[in-house]
Amino acid sequence: MNLDDLRFNPTTHNYPQHRLFAFSGRGSVGIVPDTMLGIGAFFFPPVSGKHFQLFHRLYLPELQATLGDSAAGTHYTPHRLMLQEIDWLPWRIRRRGVFHHRVGSQLVALQVEHELFAPADGDGLLVRLELRLHSPRSLRVKIVPEMQNAKQAFGVCASTAWNYEIPAAEGIVWSEGSRIWRTDGCTLRLLADRDEVVLQAGKPVTVWLGASLEGEGLEPLRGSLARHAATAEKYWRIRWNEMRAKFAPKVDSLTPARQRLFYRAWLTTLTARWQRRNFIAQPFYSAEGIDGGSICSYLWDLAYASKLIAQLEGRSLAALVRRFADPQHFFTGYSLSPIRGHWLGVFYAFDPYALVQVVADYADATRDVRTLRTLLPPVEEILQTIDRRYRSRSGVLDFGHGRHLIELHTAGYEGLVPNPNLEHAWSLQTLNRLRTLAGLRPKALYARRAAEIVRACDRLFWNNRAGWFFPAEQRDSASIWSIQILSALRLGIVAPEKVARMAEHMRDGRFLGPYGVYSIARDDALHFTLQDVDWGGAGCYCGHTGIVLEGFARYGLRDVTERILERIEWWGDTLPYIPQETRADSPVGAGRPNLVAAGAVCQALLV
């Protein structure tokens, strides 16, 4: 397989066109669905074009006609450009179509190809427009830009706006002629290497068009538009070659379906990789972001795939890791904004463990002892703080009844729960391992405390009759079956005999559906829900599916991993990128279109 084999046709797989974006590390841009020339939403932080719509209208001066281009239409709609094909690769979206109608008494037959790029070396969007005339013998075409939704098309957003929800444009947009549009703090300048061509039948003509963004934190497009567009593909070819250099032997040994799944997961992780000088780190890995939502770095999400990312990035990841090791602000949010590094959201119970996971994966991949020595003091302070703040009389951490524990919409998984405690024990063990790597003496206190927590987890949470870990209040009744506990398996902290018992529940009707895994057991009558896909039942957060696979693989339970992989191989074929969540009862994705945690699937396939 090669990178081009990951191309995607949304019509073949009934994939929503508004979830397709071109991305090459700096920003993303999409299309107006079911149109030939419509350019849709774009995101180049600090600028959001959530409501952006730009059309390049084809005007025929000799016939005094503009070719229609609209998604809406009925039998009585005026003749318009008609889509024939949509083809996606991560750096561009290509549409092919035709206008074949009479304009007055003249038959006009014109084939059109529109290729939309997100360049890797500047802020804006680029279009390669190819026109091929069949009839008449000659035709003059004028390309006229038309901005729609002009009053709210784009705007500069506050640095704290880049959270889970897609930030909308702010401020009033005004024009200075047909090619310059301004709002407070930003100018959008329309570009073209020419705006009028004379077509001759049978001879294709290519025109380059674009829109450049100017303002603080932005790098405008200057010079050749074709050269800017070429950087988009080059960006992805470089990333592909880097990945192949590290993982080719193992990946090549997989079946074709598993190879495609690996590459789709890798590609998805790379759609969360930002390389912008106005961001707090380069590279900056967002939680999701290709559609403008979650262009912030969630520590928990990053930890799902930090092993893969650290191996790909090496020491260049250090700047982002350092940002998270911040005891002063760590307990005030769950993510970092890309610009200025504001902490966003609320504290999550999994964040301290996630920090240790990210630091450990970075240290293991790079052996960067100097950076590790600077990271250990703040990381140890954070672990000591959570141990002191949440420690209960039973010896384990008690996180109370906050719904941010695992975001369930039903009661039951709260208070004294197993997986954050097992992860805390692993974190303390890992601190000692990292101290040794840094040339420091391990702390006996960490080892004793970790062992104490593991023993308490076995006593408080394990139901031997059911063969599963439950929250302390639910242990005896075995009344909430959450897949959350399986996040601890990849850490190797659960006894093998317990893992074998837990593996028995990875079956149809319990945690397995025909197209994936259920985050709450399908037969859990009190807690399973259809609306809450990622954690509440109907499906699962896709990164979690990945670490469940990785966990069972590390215990050598290949029969379980095979059962899961058989159900998610469709991710590699029927999606352009792996989404935030997928349903287990049907091949449907939901939530944000992409997620950094998709890399967990790669990690599982590399075990």
Short mmCIF file of C-alpha atoms in Angstrom, two decimals, residues 26 219 273-285 313 315-320:
data_model
loop_
_atom_site.label_atom_id
_atom_site.label_comp_id
_atom_site.label_asym_id
_atom_site.label_seq_id
_atom_site.Cartn_x
_atom_site.Cartn_y
_atom_site.Cartn_z
CA ARG A 26 -1.64 24.65 9.21
CA GLU A 219 1.36 33.85 7.26
CA ARG A 273 -0.92 17.50 14.13
CA TRP A 274 -0.52 21.27 13.78
CA GLN A 275 2.64 23.07 12.72
CA ARG A 276 1.98 26.76 13.31
CA ARG A 277 4.39 29.35 14.67
CA ASN A 278 1.62 31.11 16.61
CA PHE A 279 0.85 27.91 18.57
CA ILE A 280 2.40 27.21 21.97
CA ALA A 281 4.34 24.22 20.63
CA GLN A 282 5.46 22.87 17.28
CA PRO A 283 4.17 20.33 16.64
CA PHE A 284 0.93 20.79 18.54
CA TYR A 285 -1.40 17.81 18.77
CA GLU A 313 8.18 13.10 16.73
CA ARG A 315 12.46 15.32 20.93
CA SER A 316 10.36 17.84 19.02
CA LEU A 317 7.45 16.76 21.25
CA ALA A 318 9.19 18.11 24.38
CA ALA A 319 7.73 21.63 24.13
CA LEU A 320 4.15 20.35 24.30
#
